[in-house]
Amino acid sequence: MDLILPLLALALLVWMSWRLVQAKRYNQFIDWLMTDIKPQLLSHLQQELVEQRCQQYPNNDCHIEASCHYYGQYPVRVLEAALQRDIITSDWIQQRQNKRHVQHLLFIQAAYRITPAPVAKDQSPQHQHQQD
């Protein structure tokens, strides 16, 4: 009986240490996105907007600056835009550790995504209205 409490305390410390390691790896992933991928994305985006200039879409400096601000504001937007422009490949995401970080980022920052997450049928306004 005297051994149970110290074993539980040890197990709790090991679990908390593991969670700390996971959090540090996730933070390194976010830092990598914002320091390595973001500059590549912004230069690619600027080049893309300059190449697409036309009468209908002038893409002047204000448009380019606003686009860079929008896409570079949140890590989830950097990730999605980098995936759309093949800066980050889908093969890279399929690696186990990267997939976990990407899933967590998409869930945590769902409100800031470029493409909003789909609404489940159970939560759609029409479904709720029919229940009333």
Coordinates of C-alpha atoms in Angstrom, one line a residue:
M1 CA 0.0 0.0 0.0
D2 CA 2.9 2.3 0.7
L3 CA 4.2 1.7 -2.8
I4 CA 1.1 2.7 -4.7
L5 CA 1.3 6.5 -4.0
P6 CA 4.9 6.9 -5.0
L7 CA 4.3 4.8 -8.2
L8 CA 1.3 7.0 -9.1
A9 CA 3.4 10.1 -8.5
L10 CA 6.2 8.8 -10.6
A11 CA 3.7 7.8 -13.4
L12 CA 2.2 11.3 -13.3
L13 CA 5.7 12.9 -13.6
V14 CA 6.6 10.7 -16.5
W15 CA 3.3 11.5 -18.3
M16 CA 3.7 15.3 -17.6
S17 CA 7.3 15.1 -18.9
W18 CA 6.2 13.4 -22.1
R19 CA 3.4 16.0 -22.6
L20 CA 6.1 18.7 -22.2
V21 CA 8.3 17.1 -24.9
Q22 CA 5.3 16.9 -27.2
A23 CA 4.4 20.6 -26.6
K24 CA 8.0 21.6 -27.3
R25 CA 8.0 19.6 -30.6
Y26 CA 4.7 21.3 -31.7
N27 CA 6.1 24.7 -30.8
Q28 CA 9.2 23.9 -32.9
F29 CA 6.9 23.0 -35.8
I30 CA 5.1 26.3 -35.5
D31 CA 8.4 28.2 -35.3
W32 CA 9.6 26.3 -38.4
L33 CA 6.5 27.3 -40.3
M34 CA 6.8 31.0 -39.4
T35 CA 10.6 31.3 -39.8
D36 CA 11.4 29.0 -42.8
I37 CA 8.1 28.5 -44.7
K38 CA 6.5 31.9 -44.3
P39 CA 9.3 33.8 -46.2
Q40 CA 9.2 31.3 -49.0
L41 CA 5.4 31.6 -49.2
L42 CA 5.4 35.4 -49.2
S43 CA 8.0 35.6 -51.9
H44 CA 6.1 33.0 -54.0
L45 CA 2.8 34.9 -53.3
Q46 CA 4.3 38.3 -54.4
Q47 CA 5.7 36.8 -57.6
E48 CA 2.3 35.1 -58.3
L49 CA 0.4 38.4 -57.8
V50 CA 2.8 40.3 -60.0
E51 CA 2.5 37.7 -62.8
Q52 CA -1.3 37.8 -62.6
R53 CA -1.6 41.5 -63.0
C54 CA -4.3 42.6 -65.5
Q55 CA -6.9 45.2 -66.0
Q56 CA -9.5 43.3 -63.9
Y57 CA -6.9 42.4 -61.1
P58 CA -4.3 45.2 -60.9
N59 CA -2.5 43.6 -57.9
N60 CA -0.7 46.8 -57.0
D61 CA 1.5 47.2 -54.0
C62 CA -1.4 47.6 -51.6
H63 CA -3.0 44.4 -52.8
I64 CA 0.3 42.5 -52.5
E65 CA 0.9 43.9 -49.0
A66 CA -2.6 43.1 -47.8
S67 CA -2.3 39.5 -49.3
C68 CA 1.0 39.0 -47.5
H69 CA -0.4 40.3 -44.3
Y70 CA -3.5 38.0 -44.6
Y71 CA -1.6 34.8 -45.4
G72 CA 1.3 35.5 -43.0
Q73 CA -0.8 36.4 -40.0
Y74 CA -1.5 32.9 -38.6
P75 CA 0.5 29.6 -38.9
V76 CA -2.6 27.8 -40.2
R77 CA -2.9 30.2 -43.1
V78 CA 0.8 29.8 -43.8
L79 CA 0.4 26.0 -43.8
E80 CA -2.7 26.0 -46.1
A81 CA -1.2 28.5 -48.6
A82 CA 2.1 26.6 -48.6
L83 CA 0.2 23.4 -49.4
Q84 CA -1.8 25.0 -52.2
R85 CA 1.4 26.3 -53.8
D86 CA 3.4 23.0 -53.3
I87 CA 5.9 24.6 -51.0
I88 CA 5.0 21.8 -48.5
T89 CA 4.2 18.5 -50.2
S90 CA 1.5 16.1 -49.1
D91 CA 4.1 13.4 -48.8
W92 CA 5.8 15.5 -46.1
I93 CA 2.5 15.7 -44.2
Q94 CA 2.0 11.9 -44.3
Q95 CA 5.0 11.4 -42.0
R96 CA 3.6 10.5 -38.6
Q97 CA 5.0 13.4 -36.5
N98 CA 4.1 16.0 -39.1
K99 CA 0.6 14.7 -39.6
R100 CA -0.1 15.0 -35.9
H101 CA 1.2 18.6 -35.8
V102 CA -0.8 19.5 -38.9
Q103 CA -4.0 18.0 -37.5
H104 CA -3.5 19.8 -34.2
L105 CA -2.8 23.1 -35.9
L106 CA -5.9 22.8 -38.2
F107 CA -8.1 22.0 -35.1
I108 CA -6.7 24.7 -32.8
Q109 CA -6.7 27.5 -35.4
A110 CA -9.8 26.5 -37.3
A111 CA -11.3 30.0 -36.9
Y112 CA -8.4 31.5 -38.9
R113 CA -8.3 29.0 -41.8
I114 CA -8.3 30.2 -45.4
T115 CA -11.0 27.7 -46.2
P116 CA -13.5 27.3 -43.3
A117 CA -13.9 23.8 -41.9
P118 CA -17.1 22.1 -43.1
V119 CA -20.1 22.3 -40.7
A120 CA -21.4 18.9 -39.6
K121 CA -25.0 18.1 -40.6
D122 CA -26.0 17.9 -37.0
Q123 CA -24.9 21.5 -36.4
S124 CA -26.1 23.1 -39.6
P125 CA -28.7 26.0 -39.1
Q126 CA -31.2 24.2 -41.2
H127 CA -31.0 21.0 -39.2
Q128 CA -31.4 23.0 -35.9
H129 CA -34.4 24.9 -37.4
Q130 CA -36.1 21.6 -38.3
Q131 CA -35.7 20.3 -34.8
D132 CA -37.5 23.4 -33.3

